[in-house]
GROMACS .gro file of C-alpha atoms in nm:
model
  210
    1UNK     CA    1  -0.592   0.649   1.453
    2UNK     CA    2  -0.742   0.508   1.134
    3UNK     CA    3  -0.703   0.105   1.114
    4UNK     CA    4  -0.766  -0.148   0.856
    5UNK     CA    5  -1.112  -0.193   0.725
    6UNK     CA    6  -1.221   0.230   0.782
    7UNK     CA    7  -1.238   0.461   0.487
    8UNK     CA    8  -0.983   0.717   0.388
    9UNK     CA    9  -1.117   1.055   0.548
   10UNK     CA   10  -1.233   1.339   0.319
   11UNK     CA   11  -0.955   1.590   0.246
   12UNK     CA   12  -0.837   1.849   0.032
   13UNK     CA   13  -0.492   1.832   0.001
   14UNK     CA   14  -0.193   2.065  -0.159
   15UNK     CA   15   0.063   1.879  -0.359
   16UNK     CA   16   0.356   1.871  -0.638
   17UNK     CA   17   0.117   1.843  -0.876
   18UNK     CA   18  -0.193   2.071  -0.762
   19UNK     CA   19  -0.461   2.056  -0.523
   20UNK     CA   20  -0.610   1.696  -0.449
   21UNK     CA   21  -0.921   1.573  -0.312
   22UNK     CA   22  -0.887   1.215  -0.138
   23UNK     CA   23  -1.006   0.977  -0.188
   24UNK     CA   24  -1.247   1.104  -0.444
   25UNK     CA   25  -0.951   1.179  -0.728
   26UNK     CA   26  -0.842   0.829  -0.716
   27UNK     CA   27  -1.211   0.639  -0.699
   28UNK     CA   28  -1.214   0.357  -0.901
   29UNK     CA   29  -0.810   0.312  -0.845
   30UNK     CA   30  -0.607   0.135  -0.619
   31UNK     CA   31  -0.407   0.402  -0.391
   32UNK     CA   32  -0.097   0.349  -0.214
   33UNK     CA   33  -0.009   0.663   0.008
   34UNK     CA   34   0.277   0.680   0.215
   35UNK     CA   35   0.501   0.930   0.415
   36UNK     CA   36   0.819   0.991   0.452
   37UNK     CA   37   0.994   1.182   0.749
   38UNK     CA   38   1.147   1.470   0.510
   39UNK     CA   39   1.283   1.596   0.222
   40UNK     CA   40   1.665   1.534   0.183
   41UNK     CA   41   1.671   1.258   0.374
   42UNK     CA   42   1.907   0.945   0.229
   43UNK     CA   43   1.617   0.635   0.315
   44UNK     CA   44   1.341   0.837   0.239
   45UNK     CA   45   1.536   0.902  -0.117
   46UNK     CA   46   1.608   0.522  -0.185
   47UNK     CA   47   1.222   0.489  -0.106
   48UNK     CA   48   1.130   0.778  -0.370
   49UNK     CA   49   1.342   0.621  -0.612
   50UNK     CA   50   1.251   0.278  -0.575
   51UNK     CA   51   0.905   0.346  -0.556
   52UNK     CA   52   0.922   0.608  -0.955
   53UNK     CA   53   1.128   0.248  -1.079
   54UNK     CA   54   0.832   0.059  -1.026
   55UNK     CA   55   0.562   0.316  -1.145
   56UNK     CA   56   0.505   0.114  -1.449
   57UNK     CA   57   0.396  -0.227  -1.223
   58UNK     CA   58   0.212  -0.001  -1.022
   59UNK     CA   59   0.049   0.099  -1.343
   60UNK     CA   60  -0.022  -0.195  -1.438
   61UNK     CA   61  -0.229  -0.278  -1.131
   62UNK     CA   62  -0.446  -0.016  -1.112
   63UNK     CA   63  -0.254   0.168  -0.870
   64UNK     CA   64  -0.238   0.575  -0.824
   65UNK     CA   65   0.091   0.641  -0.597
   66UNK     CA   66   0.096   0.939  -0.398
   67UNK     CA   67   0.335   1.085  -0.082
   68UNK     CA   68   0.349   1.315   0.251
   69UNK     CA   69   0.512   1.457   0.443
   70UNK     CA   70   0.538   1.742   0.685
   71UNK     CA   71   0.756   1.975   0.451
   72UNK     CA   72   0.613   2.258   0.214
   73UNK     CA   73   0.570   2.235  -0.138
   74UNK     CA   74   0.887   2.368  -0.235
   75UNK     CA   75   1.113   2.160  -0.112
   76UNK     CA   76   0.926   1.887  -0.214
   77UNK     CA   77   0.972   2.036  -0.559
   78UNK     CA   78   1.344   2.124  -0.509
   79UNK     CA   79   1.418   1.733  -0.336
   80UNK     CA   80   1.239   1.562  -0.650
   81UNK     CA   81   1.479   1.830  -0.874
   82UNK     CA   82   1.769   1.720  -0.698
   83UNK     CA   83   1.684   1.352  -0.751
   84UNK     CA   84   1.570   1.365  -1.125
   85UNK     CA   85   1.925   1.546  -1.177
   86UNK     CA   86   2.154   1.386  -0.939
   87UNK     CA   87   1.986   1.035  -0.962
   88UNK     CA   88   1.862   1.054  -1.293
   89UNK     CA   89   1.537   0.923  -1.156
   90UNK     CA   90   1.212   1.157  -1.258
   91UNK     CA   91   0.947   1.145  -0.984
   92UNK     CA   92   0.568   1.146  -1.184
   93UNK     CA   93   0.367   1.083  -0.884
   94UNK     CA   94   0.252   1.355  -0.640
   95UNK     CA   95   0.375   1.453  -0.273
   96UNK     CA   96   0.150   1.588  -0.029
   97UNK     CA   97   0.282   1.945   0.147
   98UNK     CA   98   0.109   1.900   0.473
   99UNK     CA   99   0.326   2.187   0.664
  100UNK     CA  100   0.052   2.200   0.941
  101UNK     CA  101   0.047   1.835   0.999
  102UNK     CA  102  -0.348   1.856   0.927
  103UNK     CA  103  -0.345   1.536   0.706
  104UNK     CA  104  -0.074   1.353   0.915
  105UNK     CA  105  -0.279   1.396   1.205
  106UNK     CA  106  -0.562   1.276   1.056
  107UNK     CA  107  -0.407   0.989   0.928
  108UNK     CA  108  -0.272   0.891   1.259
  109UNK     CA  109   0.067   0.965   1.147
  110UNK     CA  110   0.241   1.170   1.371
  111UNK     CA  111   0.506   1.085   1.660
  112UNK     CA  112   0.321   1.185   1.976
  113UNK     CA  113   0.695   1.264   2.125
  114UNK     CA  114   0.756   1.477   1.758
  115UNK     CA  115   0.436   1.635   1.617
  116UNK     CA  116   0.653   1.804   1.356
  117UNK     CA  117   0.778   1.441   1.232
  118UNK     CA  118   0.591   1.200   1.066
  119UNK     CA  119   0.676   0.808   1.088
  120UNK     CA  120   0.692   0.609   0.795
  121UNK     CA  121   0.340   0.484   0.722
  122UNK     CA  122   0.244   0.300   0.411
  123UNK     CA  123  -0.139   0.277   0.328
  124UNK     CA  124  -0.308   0.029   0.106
  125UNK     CA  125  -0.676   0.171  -0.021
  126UNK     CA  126  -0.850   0.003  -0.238
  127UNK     CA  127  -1.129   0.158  -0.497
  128UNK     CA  128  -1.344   0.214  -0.260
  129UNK     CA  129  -1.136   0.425  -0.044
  130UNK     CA  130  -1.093   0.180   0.178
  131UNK     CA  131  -0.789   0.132   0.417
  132UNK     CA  132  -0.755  -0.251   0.325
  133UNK     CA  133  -0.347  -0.253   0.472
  134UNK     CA  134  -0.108  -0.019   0.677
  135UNK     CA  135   0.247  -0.090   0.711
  136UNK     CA  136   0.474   0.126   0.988
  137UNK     CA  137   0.858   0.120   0.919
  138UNK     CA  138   1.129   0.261   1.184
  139UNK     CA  139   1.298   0.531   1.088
  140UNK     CA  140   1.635   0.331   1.048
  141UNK     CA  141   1.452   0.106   0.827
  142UNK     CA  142   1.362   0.138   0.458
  143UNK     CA  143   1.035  -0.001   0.286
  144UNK     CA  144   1.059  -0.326   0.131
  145UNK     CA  145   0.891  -0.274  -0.256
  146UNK     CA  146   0.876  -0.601  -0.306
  147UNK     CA  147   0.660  -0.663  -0.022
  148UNK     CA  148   0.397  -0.364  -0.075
  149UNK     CA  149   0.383  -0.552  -0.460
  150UNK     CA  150   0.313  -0.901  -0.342
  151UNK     CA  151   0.060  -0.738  -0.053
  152UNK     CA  152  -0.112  -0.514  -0.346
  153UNK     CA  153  -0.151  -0.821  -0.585
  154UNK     CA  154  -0.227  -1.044  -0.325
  155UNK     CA  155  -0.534  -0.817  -0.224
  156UNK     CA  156  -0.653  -0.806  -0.551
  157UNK     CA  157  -0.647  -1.198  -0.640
  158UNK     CA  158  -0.848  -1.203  -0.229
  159UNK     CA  159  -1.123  -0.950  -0.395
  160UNK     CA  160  -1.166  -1.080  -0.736
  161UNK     CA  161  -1.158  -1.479  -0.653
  162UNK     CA  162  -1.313  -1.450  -0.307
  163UNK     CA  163  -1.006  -1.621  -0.182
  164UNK     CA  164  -0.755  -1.552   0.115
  165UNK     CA  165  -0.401  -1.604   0.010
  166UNK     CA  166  -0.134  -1.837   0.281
  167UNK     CA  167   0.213  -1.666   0.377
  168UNK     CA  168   0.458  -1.552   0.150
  169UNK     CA  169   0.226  -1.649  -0.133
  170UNK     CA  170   0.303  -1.716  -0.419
  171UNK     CA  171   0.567  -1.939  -0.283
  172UNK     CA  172   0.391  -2.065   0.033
  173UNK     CA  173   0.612  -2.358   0.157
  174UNK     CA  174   0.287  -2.565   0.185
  175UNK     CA  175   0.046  -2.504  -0.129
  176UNK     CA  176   0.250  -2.290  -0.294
  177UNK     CA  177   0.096  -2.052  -0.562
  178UNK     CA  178  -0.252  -2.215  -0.487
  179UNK     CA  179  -0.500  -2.018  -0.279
  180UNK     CA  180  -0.723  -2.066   0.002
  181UNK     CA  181  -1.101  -2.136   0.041
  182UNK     CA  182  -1.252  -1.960   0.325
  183UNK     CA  183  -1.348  -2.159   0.597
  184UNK     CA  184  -1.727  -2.329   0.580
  185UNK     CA  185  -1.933  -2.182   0.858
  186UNK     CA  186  -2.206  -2.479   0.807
  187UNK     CA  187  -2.185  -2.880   0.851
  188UNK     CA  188  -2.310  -2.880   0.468
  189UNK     CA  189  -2.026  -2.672   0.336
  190UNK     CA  190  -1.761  -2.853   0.542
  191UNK     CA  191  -1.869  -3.176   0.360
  192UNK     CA  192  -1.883  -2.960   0.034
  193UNK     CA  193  -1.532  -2.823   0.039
  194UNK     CA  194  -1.393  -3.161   0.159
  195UNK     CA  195  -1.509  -3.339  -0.180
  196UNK     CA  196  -1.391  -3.054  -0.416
  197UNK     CA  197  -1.107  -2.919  -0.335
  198UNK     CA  198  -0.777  -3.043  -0.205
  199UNK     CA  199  -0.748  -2.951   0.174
  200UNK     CA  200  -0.580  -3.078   0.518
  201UNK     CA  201  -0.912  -3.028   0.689
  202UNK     CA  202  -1.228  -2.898   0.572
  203UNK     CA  203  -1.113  -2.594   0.712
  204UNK     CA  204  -0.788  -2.573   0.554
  205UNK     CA  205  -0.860  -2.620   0.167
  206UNK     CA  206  -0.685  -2.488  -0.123
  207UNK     CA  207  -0.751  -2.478  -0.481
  208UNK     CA  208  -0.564  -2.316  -0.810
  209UNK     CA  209  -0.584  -1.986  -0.867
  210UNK     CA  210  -0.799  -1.969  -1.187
   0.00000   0.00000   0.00000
């Protein structure tokens, strides 16, 4: 089971839109990948269609969206049909057809009491191809956008100011929008980030994001 931190395996994958080599197609971008348990399924649809409404912030980010699940290719082409006409909601990013459950297995995705159902995984990978977050939802239970969107931006603002972000930043009930200085691991930096930046401790400072 792949955690946070490894790299995105190697694979050649079929989808809506052609074959696909991951990670190596989406070097250089931000990739969220996530399954859903089927095609024709009602919370997996509200996901689809949530997720095509906010293509253009994903855009905007530097961020490459692309699906699984277990079904063939044509009904993933016949479910995105039926949403673009019944919905009115076109779907421009790519589903995986992993039929043999070779890249959900690899991923870690697969029930172990259902190996022909996947659980809905949501996977963070930054430019690199690293796995930097993975989120699990029940099957009841339907992604929260917002959420993946505030985790996305919030690893990007970590990377490019060398900064950790608090809890639901940006409206952390203690510092707000302001992020956080990682932790001195010397006497000399504690006494350092105690006379620049506003903190609680020298282990709890904070500063503006620039």
């Amino acid at each position: 089971m792949l955690l946070i931190g490894d790299y995105l395996p190697n694979m050649v994958v079929q989808t809506t839109q052609g074959m696909k080599k991951i990670p190596e197609d989406y070097k250089g971008s931000w990739l969220i990948l996530f399954s859903h348990l089927g095609d024709f399924t009602p919370v997996c649809t509200t996901e689809f269609v949530s997720f095509a409404k906010n293509m253009e912030t994903f855009e905007r980010l530097n961020t490459k969206l692309l699906g699984l699940s277990v079904d063939q290719v044509q009904p993933h082409i016949k479910w995105i049909e039926w949403i673009k006409d019944s919905l009115e909601q076109p779907i421009l990013f790519p589903i995986i057809a992993d039929s043999l459950g070779r890249v959900a297995s690899e991923l870690g995705m697969v029930r172990p009491d259902k190996p022909t159902s996947v659980v809905r995984a949501t996977f963070i990978i930054d430019p690199t191809g690293k796995i930097r977050m993975i989120l699990y939802y029940p099957a009841e239970v339907g992604r929260n956008m917002e959420e993946i969107i505030r985790a996305l931006v919030a690893l990007q603002v970590a990377d490019d100011n060398e900064v950790a972000v608090p809890a639901n930043w940006p409206y952390n009930e203690l510092i707000g929008d302001q992020v956080i200085i990682p932790p001195p691991t010397t006497v000399q930096e504690a006494e350092k980030v105690a006379s620049m930046y506003s903190h609680y401790d020298w282990w709890f400072a904070y500063k503006p994001l620039e």
